[in-house]
Amino acid sequence: MEYRKIKDEDNDGGTLSNDIENLRGIGFSGVASVSNVPQREQAKWKRKTVVTVALTFLTSSQAILIVWSKRAGKYEYSVTTANFLVETLKCALSLAALARIWKSEGVTEDNRLSTTLDEVIVYPIPALLYLVKNLLQYYIFAYVDAPGYQILKNLNIISTGVLYRIILKKKLSDIQWAAFILLCAGCTTAQLNSRSDHVLQTSLPGWIMAIVMALLSGFAGVYTEAIIKKRPSRNINVQNFWLYIFGMAFNAIAILIQDFDAVMNKGFFHGYSIITTLMILNHALSGIAVSMVMKYADNIVKVYSTSVAMLLTAVVSVFLFGFNLTLAFFLGATVVSVSVYLHSAGKLQR
Amino acid sequence: MEYRKIKDEDNDGGTLSNDIENLRGIGFSGVASVSNVPQREQAKWKRKTVVTVALTFLTSSQAILIVWSKRAGKYEYSVTTANFLVETLKCALSLAALARIWKSEGVTEDNRLSTTLDEVIVYPIPALLYLVKNLLQYYIFAYVDAPGYQILKNLNIISTGVLYRIILKKKLSDIQWAAFILLCAGCTTAQLNSRSDHVLQTSLPGWIMAIVMALLSGFAGVYTEAIIKKRPSRNINVQNFWLYIFGMAFNAIAILIQDFDAVMNKGFFHGYSIITTLMILNHALSGIAVSMVMKYADNIVKVYSTSVAMLLTAVVSVFLFGFNLTLAFFLGATVVSVSVYLHSAGKLQR
């Protein structure tokens, strides 16, 4: 479960966007030819769908790997080295993608790796936000138990929606806001179990920490979208490279602080197994998928995607691990499904 | 808990309506004067609100009386005699209201008590439907336990919506359908407890009976609305009188069949207490409120009203009986609230 937090770290920081991408898209197709407009729109929609579906499947297989690794026994690998490898792998994959593009298209203003201080200065901010959030994570368990924390994490949904509205200044319709509240309620309902009611006894400091953590996580996500969308024509692989390079740096520092002795005595890869390797691979790919969703869709799509992944995971676990689905799960899944429908039915007319 | 079923019996049967009332309302105000239109609309809206609020409060106080009577100990009164008294009281109240109207307005075509076979022939049908449903109620407990039955009763919400659409041919917008599914999911979520999952083990005959009962109950409600709305200018108290007279007749038969010996040996009022009296009074008033909602609003409003009443009851019970609210209750209440909002936000443009 602890491993899960790695996934969060593939988002890093930036400034405001305001649909620059949309404007450019329209501009380009206007210059080219009128008949290209629907084709371009279709291509954009297709790309958005592909990255969203990829994120959904990667996130749910991620959760299944976590269950699998728990069932297989405890692995004594160092979480910080695994996090570092995830960032490194993401960096390597971005560079590989760039190399292919350079070969076919040549180096241009948009896909060159070199950057300006003005562009790169905001990139470490989300990584820093996650660092603070992960630090808080150790303290919150003094106030909330693990199942309670799992429930409180759904506050992320609300904080992402609110910060998306405030920071990116994007509007959701009233129906879409209603859908977003339902998404949060539905996800929480689907996760209810006999011990969930403990969470109502959470003390004030516990609530405050949970809300602060939700805000940090939501802020990091929204900030990443702002960074990536600020330069819509910039190649996503270059943007990813810079996001992940700071991820590597922060995780290297974490290894030095937390696990230096263990790594020195037992080795960097101590306790790694085939499942650990699969998890690292999965986290790297879903990290890249998150970046793609930020580039071609938005944080709202990301939240829906990971919520649907949570439901998929539960259904798949029935077949893989013989889990039982509860009535609460069916009710929560119904509410989430209606929420997905309402989000699309409630689209603002532009 | 058994007593609860009385409430259902204040709905009886009829034919189709198709917004005759709406058409007439527009016709009348058109004839009168243009400036009267908003006033008439406002008066209609006010009346609709008053009867809906009345139904909500009567339904929730009804549930509170049930809890109170359970806490106060078991009462060995006969349920059939209580049901009979509820119908009699409703009849008496309708007659009293009519007497006042006759005094002030005189006897007219619309408020005279005498009727035609054509008008009255459909009135016993809903009462008969409830009789069949109540008979089934005894058998379903062979397949489902009491908490499970409480959960399955929420199928009434869906059956009412579907039959409302099919029989009354009234349209709900897509958003309103989504809201209706949420209402059902939210009410069920709010009632979840540790034993709720048993309901998933319900066998096929149990499911079939639950669905048939939901259809009977929904059909009776929708049919009552059709009867009452078929003659929109007919005074509601006359319509109620005829509905309740058949209620009295059916309950008299029930006394003869089920409780004849007990009534003969121990007396008609054996086991009655102050709470029993209050419950009879409450059931009579909420029965009349249901008829009013059918006349001035519709079955959809009735379902929302009783669902919100369920939530109010739970909140009031916290103060009255020291009940604890569960996390599931808060989540269900959130979903129901969003559903109420969506039902109104999703109104079809006419």
PDB file of N, CA and C in Angstrom, chain B residues 131-176:
ATOM      1  N   LEU B 131     -53.808  -5.181  -1.108  1.00  0.00           N
ATOM      2  CA  LEU B 131     -54.184  -6.410  -0.416  1.00  0.00           C
ATOM      3  C   LEU B 131     -53.282  -7.561  -0.882  1.00  0.00           C
ATOM      4  N   VAL B 132     -53.116  -7.675  -2.204  1.00  0.00           N
ATOM      5  CA  VAL B 132     -52.261  -8.727  -2.759  1.00  0.00           C
ATOM      6  C   VAL B 132     -50.819  -8.532  -2.275  1.00  0.00           C
ATOM      7  N   LYS B 133     -50.362  -7.260  -2.300  1.00  0.00           N
ATOM      8  CA  LYS B 133     -48.995  -6.972  -1.867  1.00  0.00           C
ATOM      9  C   LYS B 133     -48.793  -7.363  -0.401  1.00  0.00           C
ATOM     10  N   ASN B 134     -49.780  -7.022   0.458  1.00  0.00           N
ATOM     11  CA  ASN B 134     -49.655  -7.341   1.882  1.00  0.00           C
ATOM     12  C   ASN B 134     -49.693  -8.840   2.131  1.00  0.00           C
ATOM     13  N   LEU B 135     -50.448  -9.545   1.285  1.00  0.00           N
ATOM     14  CA  LEU B 135     -50.467 -11.008   1.383  1.00  0.00           C
ATOM     15  C   LEU B 135     -49.082 -11.563   1.056  1.00  0.00           C
ATOM     16  N   LEU B 136     -48.480 -11.055  -0.029  1.00  0.00           N
ATOM     17  CA  LEU B 136     -47.135 -11.492  -0.443  1.00  0.00           C
ATOM     18  C   LEU B 136     -46.111 -11.218   0.662  1.00  0.00           C
ATOM     19  N   GLN B 137     -46.330 -10.104   1.374  1.00  0.00           N
ATOM     20  CA  GLN B 137     -45.402  -9.700   2.424  1.00  0.00           C
ATOM     21  C   GLN B 137     -45.159 -10.830   3.440  1.00  0.00           C
ATOM     22  N   TYR B 138     -46.201 -11.616   3.714  1.00  0.00           N
ATOM     23  CA  TYR B 138     -46.036 -12.705   4.681  1.00  0.00           C
ATOM     24  C   TYR B 138     -45.153 -13.805   4.124  1.00  0.00           C
ATOM     25  N   TYR B 139     -45.206 -13.990   2.783  1.00  0.00           N
ATOM     26  CA  TYR B 139     -44.450 -15.075   2.178  1.00  0.00           C
ATOM     27  C   TYR B 139     -42.994 -14.699   1.916  1.00  0.00           C
ATOM     28  N   ILE B 140     -42.756 -13.408   1.647  1.00  0.00           N
ATOM     29  CA  ILE B 140     -41.399 -13.023   1.269  1.00  0.00           C
ATOM     30  C   ILE B 140     -40.406 -13.243   2.410  1.00  0.00           C
ATOM     31  N   PHE B 141     -40.904 -13.210   3.653  1.00  0.00           N
ATOM     32  CA  PHE B 141     -39.992 -13.389   4.786  1.00  0.00           C
ATOM     33  C   PHE B 141     -39.456 -14.808   4.892  1.00  0.00           C
ATOM     34  N   ALA B 142     -39.975 -15.701   4.073  1.00  0.00           N
ATOM     35  CA  ALA B 142     -39.393 -17.044   3.990  1.00  0.00           C
ATOM     36  C   ALA B 142     -38.088 -16.992   3.193  1.00  0.00           C
ATOM     37  N   TYR B 143     -37.928 -15.934   2.391  1.00  0.00           N
ATOM     38  CA  TYR B 143     -36.754 -15.845   1.512  1.00  0.00           C
ATOM     39  C   TYR B 143     -35.795 -14.716   1.907  1.00  0.00           C
ATOM     40  N   VAL B 144     -36.319 -13.684   2.570  1.00  0.00           N
ATOM     41  CA  VAL B 144     -35.519 -12.500   2.893  1.00  0.00           C
ATOM     42  C   VAL B 144     -35.754 -12.161   4.366  1.00  0.00           C
ATOM     43  N   ASP B 145     -34.671 -11.745   5.075  1.00  0.00           N
ATOM     44  CA  ASP B 145     -34.885 -11.321   6.459  1.00  0.00           C
ATOM     45  C   ASP B 145     -35.364  -9.864   6.497  1.00  0.00           C
ATOM     46  N   ALA B 146     -35.746  -9.401   7.698  1.00  0.00           N
ATOM     47  CA  ALA B 146     -36.352  -8.067   7.806  1.00  0.00           C
ATOM     48  C   ALA B 146     -35.428  -6.935   7.322  1.00  0.00           C
ATOM     49  N   PRO B 147     -34.129  -6.913   7.726  1.00  0.00           N
ATOM     50  CA  PRO B 147     -33.277  -5.821   7.217  1.00  0.00           C
ATOM     51  C   PRO B 147     -33.131  -5.895   5.692  1.00  0.00           C
ATOM     52  N   GLY B 148     -33.081  -7.121   5.165  1.00  0.00           N
ATOM     53  CA  GLY B 148     -32.993  -7.301   3.716  1.00  0.00           C
ATOM     54  C   GLY B 148     -34.232  -6.756   3.029  1.00  0.00           C
ATOM     55  N   TYR B 149     -35.391  -7.010   3.632  1.00  0.00           N
ATOM     56  CA  TYR B 149     -36.646  -6.521   3.058  1.00  0.00           C
ATOM     57  C   TYR B 149     -36.657  -4.989   3.027  1.00  0.00           C
ATOM     58  N   GLN B 150     -36.136  -4.400   4.108  1.00  0.00           N
ATOM     59  CA  GLN B 150     -36.052  -2.934   4.194  1.00  0.00           C
ATOM     60  C   GLN B 150     -35.231  -2.380   3.018  1.00  0.00           C
ATOM     61  N   ILE B 151     -34.147  -3.080   2.686  1.00  0.00           N
ATOM     62  CA  ILE B 151     -33.293  -2.677   1.557  1.00  0.00           C
ATOM     63  C   ILE B 151     -34.031  -2.862   0.229  1.00  0.00           C
ATOM     64  N   LEU B 152     -34.679  -4.019   0.085  1.00  0.00           N
ATOM     65  CA  LEU B 152     -35.341  -4.332  -1.191  1.00  0.00           C
ATOM     66  C   LEU B 152     -36.528  -3.407  -1.455  1.00  0.00           C
ATOM     67  N   LYS B 153     -37.117  -2.860  -0.374  1.00  0.00           N
ATOM     68  CA  LYS B 153     -38.258  -1.950  -0.551  1.00  0.00           C
ATOM     69  C   LYS B 153     -37.889  -0.732  -1.383  1.00  0.00           C
ATOM     70  N   ASN B 154     -36.575  -0.422  -1.460  1.00  0.00           N
ATOM     71  CA  ASN B 154     -36.164   0.721  -2.269  1.00  0.00           C
ATOM     72  C   ASN B 154     -36.369   0.486  -3.766  1.00  0.00           C
ATOM     73  N   LEU B 155     -36.641  -0.769  -4.143  1.00  0.00           N
ATOM     74  CA  LEU B 155     -37.003  -1.045  -5.539  1.00  0.00           C
ATOM     75  C   LEU B 155     -38.287  -0.316  -5.913  1.00  0.00           C
ATOM     76  N   ASN B 156     -39.120  -0.023  -4.904  1.00  0.00           N
ATOM     77  CA  ASN B 156     -40.342   0.775  -5.130  1.00  0.00           C
ATOM     78  C   ASN B 156     -40.049   2.064  -5.884  1.00  0.00           C
ATOM     79  N   ILE B 157     -38.894   2.669  -5.578  1.00  0.00           N
ATOM     80  CA  ILE B 157     -38.559   3.950  -6.197  1.00  0.00           C
ATOM     81  C   ILE B 157     -38.452   3.773  -7.709  1.00  0.00           C
ATOM     82  N   ILE B 158     -37.709   2.722  -8.112  1.00  0.00           N
ATOM     83  CA  ILE B 158     -37.522   2.474  -9.541  1.00  0.00           C
ATOM     84  C   ILE B 158     -38.849   2.083 -10.198  1.00  0.00           C
ATOM     85  N   SER B 159     -39.612   1.175  -9.537  1.00  0.00           N
ATOM     86  CA  SER B 159     -40.870   0.723 -10.145  1.00  0.00           C
ATOM     87  C   SER B 159     -41.843   1.889 -10.299  1.00  0.00           C
ATOM     88  N   THR B 160     -41.881   2.786  -9.314  1.00  0.00           N
ATOM     89  CA  THR B 160     -42.771   3.944  -9.419  1.00  0.00           C
ATOM     90  C   THR B 160     -42.377   4.801 -10.620  1.00  0.00           C
ATOM     91  N   GLY B 161     -41.070   5.034 -10.780  1.00  0.00           N
ATOM     92  CA  GLY B 161     -40.606   5.847 -11.899  1.00  0.00           C
ATOM     93  C   GLY B 161     -40.970   5.230 -13.242  1.00  0.00           C
ATOM     94  N   VAL B 162     -40.732   3.930 -13.369  1.00  0.00           N
ATOM     95  CA  VAL B 162     -40.991   3.246 -14.640  1.00  0.00           C
ATOM     96  C   VAL B 162     -42.488   3.236 -14.954  1.00  0.00           C
ATOM     97  N   LEU B 163     -43.314   2.906 -13.943  1.00  0.00           N
ATOM     98  CA  LEU B 163     -44.761   2.841 -14.184  1.00  0.00           C
ATOM     99  C   LEU B 163     -45.354   4.229 -14.401  1.00  0.00           C
ATOM    100  N   TYR B 164     -44.790   5.221 -13.733  1.00  0.00           N
ATOM    101  CA  TYR B 164     -45.207   6.614 -13.929  1.00  0.00           C
ATOM    102  C   TYR B 164     -45.030   6.982 -15.398  1.00  0.00           C
ATOM    103  N   ARG B 165     -43.888   6.564 -15.962  1.00  0.00           N
ATOM    104  CA  ARG B 165     -43.589   6.830 -17.362  1.00  0.00           C
ATOM    105  C   ARG B 165     -44.539   6.077 -18.274  1.00  0.00           C
ATOM    106  N   ILE B 166     -44.747   4.773 -17.971  1.00  0.00           N
ATOM    107  CA  ILE B 166     -45.531   3.916 -18.873  1.00  0.00           C
ATOM    108  C   ILE B 166     -47.025   4.216 -18.765  1.00  0.00           C
ATOM    109  N   ILE B 167     -47.551   4.281 -17.536  1.00  0.00           N
ATOM    110  CA  ILE B 167     -49.005   4.392 -17.359  1.00  0.00           C
ATOM    111  C   ILE B 167     -49.491   5.829 -17.524  1.00  0.00           C
ATOM    112  N   LEU B 168     -48.790   6.759 -16.878  1.00  0.00           N
ATOM    113  CA  LEU B 168     -49.253   8.146 -16.967  1.00  0.00           C
ATOM    114  C   LEU B 168     -48.686   8.840 -18.200  1.00  0.00           C
ATOM    115  N   LYS B 169     -47.780   8.152 -18.917  1.00  0.00           N
ATOM    116  CA  LYS B 169     -47.156   8.683 -20.139  1.00  0.00           C
ATOM    117  C   LYS B 169     -46.498  10.042 -19.916  1.00  0.00           C
ATOM    118  N   LYS B 170     -46.065  10.287 -18.685  1.00  0.00           N
ATOM    119  CA  LYS B 170     -45.378  11.548 -18.432  1.00  0.00           C
ATOM    120  C   LYS B 170     -43.887  11.349 -18.642  1.00  0.00           C
ATOM    121  N   LYS B 171     -43.237  12.384 -19.165  1.00  0.00           N
ATOM    122  CA  LYS B 171     -41.815  12.254 -19.465  1.00  0.00           C
ATOM    123  C   LYS B 171     -40.944  12.837 -18.371  1.00  0.00           C
ATOM    124  N   LEU B 172     -39.861  12.146 -18.102  1.00  0.00           N
ATOM    125  CA  LEU B 172     -38.799  12.710 -17.271  1.00  0.00           C
ATOM    126  C   LEU B 172     -37.615  12.950 -18.195  1.00  0.00           C
ATOM    127  N   SER B 173     -36.846  14.007 -17.936  1.00  0.00           N
ATOM    128  CA  SER B 173     -35.652  14.233 -18.752  1.00  0.00           C
ATOM    129  C   SER B 173     -34.592  13.198 -18.380  1.00  0.00           C
ATOM    130  N   ASP B 174     -33.549  13.066 -19.229  1.00  0.00           N
ATOM    131  CA  ASP B 174     -32.477  12.112 -18.939  1.00  0.00           C
ATOM    132  C   ASP B 174     -31.840  12.393 -17.590  1.00  0.00           C
ATOM    133  N   ILE B 175     -31.644  13.700 -17.297  1.00  0.00           N
ATOM    134  CA  ILE B 175     -31.049  14.082 -16.014  1.00  0.00           C
ATOM    135  C   ILE B 175     -31.967  13.626 -14.867  1.00  0.00           C
ATOM    136  N   GLN B 176     -33.289  13.761 -15.066  1.00  0.00           N
ATOM    137  CA  GLN B 176     -34.217  13.354 -14.008  1.00  0.00           C
ATOM    138  C   GLN B 176     -34.225  11.843 -13.812  1.00  0.00           C
TER     139      GLN B 176
END
